[in-house]
Short mmCIF file of C-alpha atoms in Angstrom, two decimals:
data_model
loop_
_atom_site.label_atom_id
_atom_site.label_comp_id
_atom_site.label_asym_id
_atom_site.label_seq_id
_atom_site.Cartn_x
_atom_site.Cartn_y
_atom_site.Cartn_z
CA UNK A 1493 -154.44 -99.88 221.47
CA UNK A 1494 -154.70 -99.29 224.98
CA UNK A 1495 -151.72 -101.65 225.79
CA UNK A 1496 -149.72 -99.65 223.17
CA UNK A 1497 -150.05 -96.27 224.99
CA UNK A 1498 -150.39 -97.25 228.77
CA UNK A 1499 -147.13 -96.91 229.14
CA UNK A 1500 -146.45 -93.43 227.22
CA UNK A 1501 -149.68 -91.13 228.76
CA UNK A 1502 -151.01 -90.47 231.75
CA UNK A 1503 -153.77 -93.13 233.37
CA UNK A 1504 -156.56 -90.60 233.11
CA UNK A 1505 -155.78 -90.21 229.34
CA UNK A 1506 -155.61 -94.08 228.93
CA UNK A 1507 -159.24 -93.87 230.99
CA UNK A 1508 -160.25 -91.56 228.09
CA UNK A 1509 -159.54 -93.64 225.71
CA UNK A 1510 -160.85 -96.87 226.81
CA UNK A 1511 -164.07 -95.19 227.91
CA UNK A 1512 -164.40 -94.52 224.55
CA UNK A 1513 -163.52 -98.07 223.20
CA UNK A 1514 -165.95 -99.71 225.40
CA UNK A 1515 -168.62 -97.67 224.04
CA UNK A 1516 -168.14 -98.19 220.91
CA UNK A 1517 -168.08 -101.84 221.67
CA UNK A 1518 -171.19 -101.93 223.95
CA UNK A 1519 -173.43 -99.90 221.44
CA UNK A 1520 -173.70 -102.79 218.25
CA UNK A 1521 -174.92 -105.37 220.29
CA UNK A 1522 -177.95 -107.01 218.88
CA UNK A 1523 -180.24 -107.07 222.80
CA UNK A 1524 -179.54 -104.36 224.63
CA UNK A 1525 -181.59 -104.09 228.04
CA UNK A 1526 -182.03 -100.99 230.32
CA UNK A 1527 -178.44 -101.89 232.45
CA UNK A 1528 -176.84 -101.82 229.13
CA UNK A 1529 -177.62 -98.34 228.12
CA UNK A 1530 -177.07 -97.57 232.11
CA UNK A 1531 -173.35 -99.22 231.13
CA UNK A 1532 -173.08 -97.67 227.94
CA UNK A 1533 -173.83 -93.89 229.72
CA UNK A 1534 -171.52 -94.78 232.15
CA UNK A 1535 -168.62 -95.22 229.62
CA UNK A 1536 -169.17 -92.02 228.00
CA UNK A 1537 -169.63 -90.24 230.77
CA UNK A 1538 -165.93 -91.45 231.69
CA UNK A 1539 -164.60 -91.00 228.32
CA UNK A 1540 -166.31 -86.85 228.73
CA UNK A 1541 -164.93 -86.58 232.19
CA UNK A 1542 -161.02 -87.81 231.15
CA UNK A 1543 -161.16 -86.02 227.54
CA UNK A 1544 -159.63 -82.98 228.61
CA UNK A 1545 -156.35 -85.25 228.96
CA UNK A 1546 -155.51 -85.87 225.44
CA UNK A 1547 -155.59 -82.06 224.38
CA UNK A 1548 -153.07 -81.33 227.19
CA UNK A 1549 -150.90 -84.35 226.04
CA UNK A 1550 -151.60 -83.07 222.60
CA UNK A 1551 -152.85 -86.07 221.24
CA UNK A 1552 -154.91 -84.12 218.58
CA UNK A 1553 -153.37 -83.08 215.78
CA UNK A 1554 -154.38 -81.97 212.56
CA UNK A 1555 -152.64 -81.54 209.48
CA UNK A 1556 -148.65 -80.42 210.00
CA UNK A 1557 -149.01 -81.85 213.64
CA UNK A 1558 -151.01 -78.69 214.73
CA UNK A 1559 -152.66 -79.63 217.62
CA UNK A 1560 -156.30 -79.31 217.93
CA UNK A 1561 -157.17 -77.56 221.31
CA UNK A 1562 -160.55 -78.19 221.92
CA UNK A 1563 -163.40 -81.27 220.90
CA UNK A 1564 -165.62 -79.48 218.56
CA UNK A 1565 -166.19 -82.76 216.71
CA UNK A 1566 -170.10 -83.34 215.62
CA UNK A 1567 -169.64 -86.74 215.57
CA UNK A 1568 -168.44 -86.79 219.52
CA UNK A 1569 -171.06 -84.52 219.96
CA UNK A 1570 -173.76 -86.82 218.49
CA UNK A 1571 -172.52 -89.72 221.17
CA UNK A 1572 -175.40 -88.18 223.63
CA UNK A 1573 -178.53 -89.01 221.47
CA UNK A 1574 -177.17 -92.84 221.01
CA UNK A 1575 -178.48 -94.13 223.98
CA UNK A 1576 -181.72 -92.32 223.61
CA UNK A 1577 -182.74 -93.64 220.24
CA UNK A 1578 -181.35 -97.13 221.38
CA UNK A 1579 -184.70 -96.65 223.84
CA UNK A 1580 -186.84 -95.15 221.47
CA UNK A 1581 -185.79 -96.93 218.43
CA UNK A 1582 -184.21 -100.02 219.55
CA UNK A 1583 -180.92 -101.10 219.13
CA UNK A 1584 -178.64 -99.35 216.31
CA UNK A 1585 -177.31 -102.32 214.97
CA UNK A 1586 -180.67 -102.23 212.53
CA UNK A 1587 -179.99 -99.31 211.49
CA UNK A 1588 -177.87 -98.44 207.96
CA UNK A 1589 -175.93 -94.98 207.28
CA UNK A 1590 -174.85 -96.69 204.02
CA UNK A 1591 -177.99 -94.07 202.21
CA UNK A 1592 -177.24 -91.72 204.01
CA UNK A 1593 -172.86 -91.96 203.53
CA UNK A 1594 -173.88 -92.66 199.52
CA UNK A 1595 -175.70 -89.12 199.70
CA UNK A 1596 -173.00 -87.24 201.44
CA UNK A 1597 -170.28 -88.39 198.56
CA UNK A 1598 -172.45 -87.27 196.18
CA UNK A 1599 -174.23 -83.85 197.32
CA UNK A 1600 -170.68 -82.93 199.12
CA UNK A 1601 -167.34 -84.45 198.44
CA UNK A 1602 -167.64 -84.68 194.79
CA UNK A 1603 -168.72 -81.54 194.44
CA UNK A 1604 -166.07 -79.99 196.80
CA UNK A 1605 -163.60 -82.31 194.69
CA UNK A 1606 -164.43 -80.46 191.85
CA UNK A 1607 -164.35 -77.06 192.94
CA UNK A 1608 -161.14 -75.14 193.42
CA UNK A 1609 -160.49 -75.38 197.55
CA UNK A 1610 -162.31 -71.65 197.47
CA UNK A 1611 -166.15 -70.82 198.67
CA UNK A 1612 -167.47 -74.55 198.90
CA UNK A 1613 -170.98 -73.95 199.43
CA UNK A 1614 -171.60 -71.46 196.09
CA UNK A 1615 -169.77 -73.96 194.27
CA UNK A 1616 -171.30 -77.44 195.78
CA UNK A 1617 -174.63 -75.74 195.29
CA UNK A 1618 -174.00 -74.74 191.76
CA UNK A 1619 -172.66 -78.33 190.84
CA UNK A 1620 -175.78 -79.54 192.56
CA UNK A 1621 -178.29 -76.88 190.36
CA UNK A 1622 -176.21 -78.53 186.75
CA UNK A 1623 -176.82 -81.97 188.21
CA UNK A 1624 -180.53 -81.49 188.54
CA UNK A 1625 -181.15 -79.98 184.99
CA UNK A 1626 -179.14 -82.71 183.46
CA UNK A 1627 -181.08 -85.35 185.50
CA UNK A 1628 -184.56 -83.26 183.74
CA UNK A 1629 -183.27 -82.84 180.57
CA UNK A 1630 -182.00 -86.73 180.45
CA UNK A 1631 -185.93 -87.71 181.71
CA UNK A 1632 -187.20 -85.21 179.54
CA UNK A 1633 -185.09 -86.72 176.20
CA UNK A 1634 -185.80 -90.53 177.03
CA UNK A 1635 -189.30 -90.06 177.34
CA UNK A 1636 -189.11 -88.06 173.81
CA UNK A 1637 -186.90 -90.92 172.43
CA UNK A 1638 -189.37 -93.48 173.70
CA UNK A 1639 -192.47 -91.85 171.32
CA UNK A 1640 -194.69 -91.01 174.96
CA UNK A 1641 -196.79 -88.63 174.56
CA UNK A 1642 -198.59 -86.78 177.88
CA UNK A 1643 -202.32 -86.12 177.49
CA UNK A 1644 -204.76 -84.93 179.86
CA UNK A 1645 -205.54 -87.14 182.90
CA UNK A 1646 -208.58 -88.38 181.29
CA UNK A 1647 -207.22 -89.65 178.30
CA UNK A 1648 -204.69 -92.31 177.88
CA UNK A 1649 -200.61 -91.83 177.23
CA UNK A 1650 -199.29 -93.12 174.04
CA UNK A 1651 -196.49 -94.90 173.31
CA UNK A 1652 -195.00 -96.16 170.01
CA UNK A 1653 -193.69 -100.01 170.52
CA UNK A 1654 -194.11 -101.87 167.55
CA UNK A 1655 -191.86 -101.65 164.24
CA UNK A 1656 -194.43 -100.71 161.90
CA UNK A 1657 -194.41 -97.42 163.98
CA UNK A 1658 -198.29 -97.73 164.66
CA UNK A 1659 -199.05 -96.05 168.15
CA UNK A 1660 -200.48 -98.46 170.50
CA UNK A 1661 -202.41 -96.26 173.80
CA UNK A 1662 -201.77 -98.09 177.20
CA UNK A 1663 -201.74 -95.76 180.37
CA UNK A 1664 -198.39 -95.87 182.77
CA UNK A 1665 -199.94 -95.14 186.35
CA UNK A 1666 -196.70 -95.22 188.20
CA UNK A 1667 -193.07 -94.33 188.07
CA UNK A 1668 -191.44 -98.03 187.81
CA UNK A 1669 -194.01 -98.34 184.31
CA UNK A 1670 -192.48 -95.16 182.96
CA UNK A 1671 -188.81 -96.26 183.29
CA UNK A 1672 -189.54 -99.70 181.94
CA UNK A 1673 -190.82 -98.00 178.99
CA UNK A 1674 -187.49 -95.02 178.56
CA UNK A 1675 -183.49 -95.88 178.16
CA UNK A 1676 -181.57 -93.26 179.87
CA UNK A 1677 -179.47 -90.38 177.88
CA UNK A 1678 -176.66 -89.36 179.99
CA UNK A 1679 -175.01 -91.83 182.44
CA UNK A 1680 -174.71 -89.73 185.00
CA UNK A 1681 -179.18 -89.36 185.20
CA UNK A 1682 -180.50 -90.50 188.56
CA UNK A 1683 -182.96 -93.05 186.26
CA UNK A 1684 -180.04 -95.04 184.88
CA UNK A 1685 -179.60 -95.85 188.79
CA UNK A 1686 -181.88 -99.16 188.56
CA UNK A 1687 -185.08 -100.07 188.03
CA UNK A 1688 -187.89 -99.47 190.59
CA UNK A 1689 -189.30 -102.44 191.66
CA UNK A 1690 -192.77 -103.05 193.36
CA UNK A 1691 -192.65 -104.81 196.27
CA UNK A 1692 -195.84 -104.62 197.36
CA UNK A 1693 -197.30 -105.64 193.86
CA UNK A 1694 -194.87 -108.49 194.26
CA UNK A 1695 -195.92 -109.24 197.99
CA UNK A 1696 -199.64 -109.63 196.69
CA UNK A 1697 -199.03 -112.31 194.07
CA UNK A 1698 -197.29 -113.94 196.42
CA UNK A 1699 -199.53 -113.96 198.87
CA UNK A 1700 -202.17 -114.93 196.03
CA UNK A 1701 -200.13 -117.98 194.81
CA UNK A 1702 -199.18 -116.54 191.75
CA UNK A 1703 -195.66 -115.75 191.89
CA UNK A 1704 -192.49 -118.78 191.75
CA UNK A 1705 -192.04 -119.33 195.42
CA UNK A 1706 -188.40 -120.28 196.14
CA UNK A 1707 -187.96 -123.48 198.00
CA UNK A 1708 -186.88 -123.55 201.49
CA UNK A 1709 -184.21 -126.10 202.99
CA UNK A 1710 -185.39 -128.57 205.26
#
């Protein structure tokens, strides 16, 4: 990229750019020592000091090429703390935003998809609200379909499993038993997501011996 453009803009807006590069190149490394992050400062220090170069060459544009005039851009803004957690937190690379990207489709760009381009946040908060009483009436429907029956805390739940329709009483202590036991209503429920699965109970038989180990290559 920056061969493409050395020629057409200014070196200080080529400086800007390639500041920028490097640190996006410096910051996945897998070891990153103290002169890294003193590097990786460096580079977006130079990429803040040079910035003010592509808005005068109008190299950000919006929409109908109209040109942005200023770098109010979270994500730019966010650059500062990167380096920080890197020394807290150690090195990003470990890290996933692939929850966190999942979450913002959902809770924000579908629901702005299915609005009408007017008053976002009444609308994505009312699609939200619908979403939520679907996902409770779906859990609320399974368990009914599934014959469990919620008792006080001292006495058991029951749950109908055989064909002659004779109630056998077995208590579900956790969330992962309950959606073994229920099949999902609408699609679209946050329980038809997957199953939960127990590591840790899984861990301990392991640990014990009593789970299928899977052999290792030698």
């Amino acid at each position: 990229m920056v061969e493409l453009i050395a020629e057409a803009v200014s070196d200080n807006f080529v400086y800007a750019v390639r500041s920028l590069m490097d640190f996006w190149y410096l910051t996945p490394s897998r070891i990153i020592n103290e002169a890294e992050c003193s590097e990786i400062l460096s580079t977006l220090k130079g990429f803040h000091d040079h910035k003010d170069t592509t808005i005068a060459a109008g190299g950000q544009c919006r929409k109908r090429n109209v040109i942005i005039n200023n770098w109010h851009i979270p994500k730019i803004k966010f650059l500062q703390s990167v380096v920080p957690n890197i020394q807290l937190n150690g090195v990003a690379i470990q890290w996933s935003a692939d929850t966190m990207e999942h979450a913002h489709i959902e809770v924000v760009k579908d629901p702005a998809d299915a609005a009408n381009n007017q008053r976002y946040k009444p609308q994505i908060c009312h699609h939200l609200d619908q979403m939520d009483k679907l996902c409770w009436f779906d859990l609320a429907t399974s368990i009914w379909e599934a014959g469990i029956k919620f008792c006080d805390p001292s006495e058991e739940l029951e749950y109908e499993s055989d064909c002659n329709n004779e109630t056998t009483k077995l208590t579900v202590n956790t969330t992962s038993e309950l959606l073994k036991l229920i099949n999902s209503v609408t699609p679209m429920a946050v329980s038809t997501m997957g199953r939960f699965v127990n590591y840790f109970y899984r861990a301990n038989l392991l640990k014990q011996g009593s789970m299928y180990r899977v052999p290792t290559c030698t």
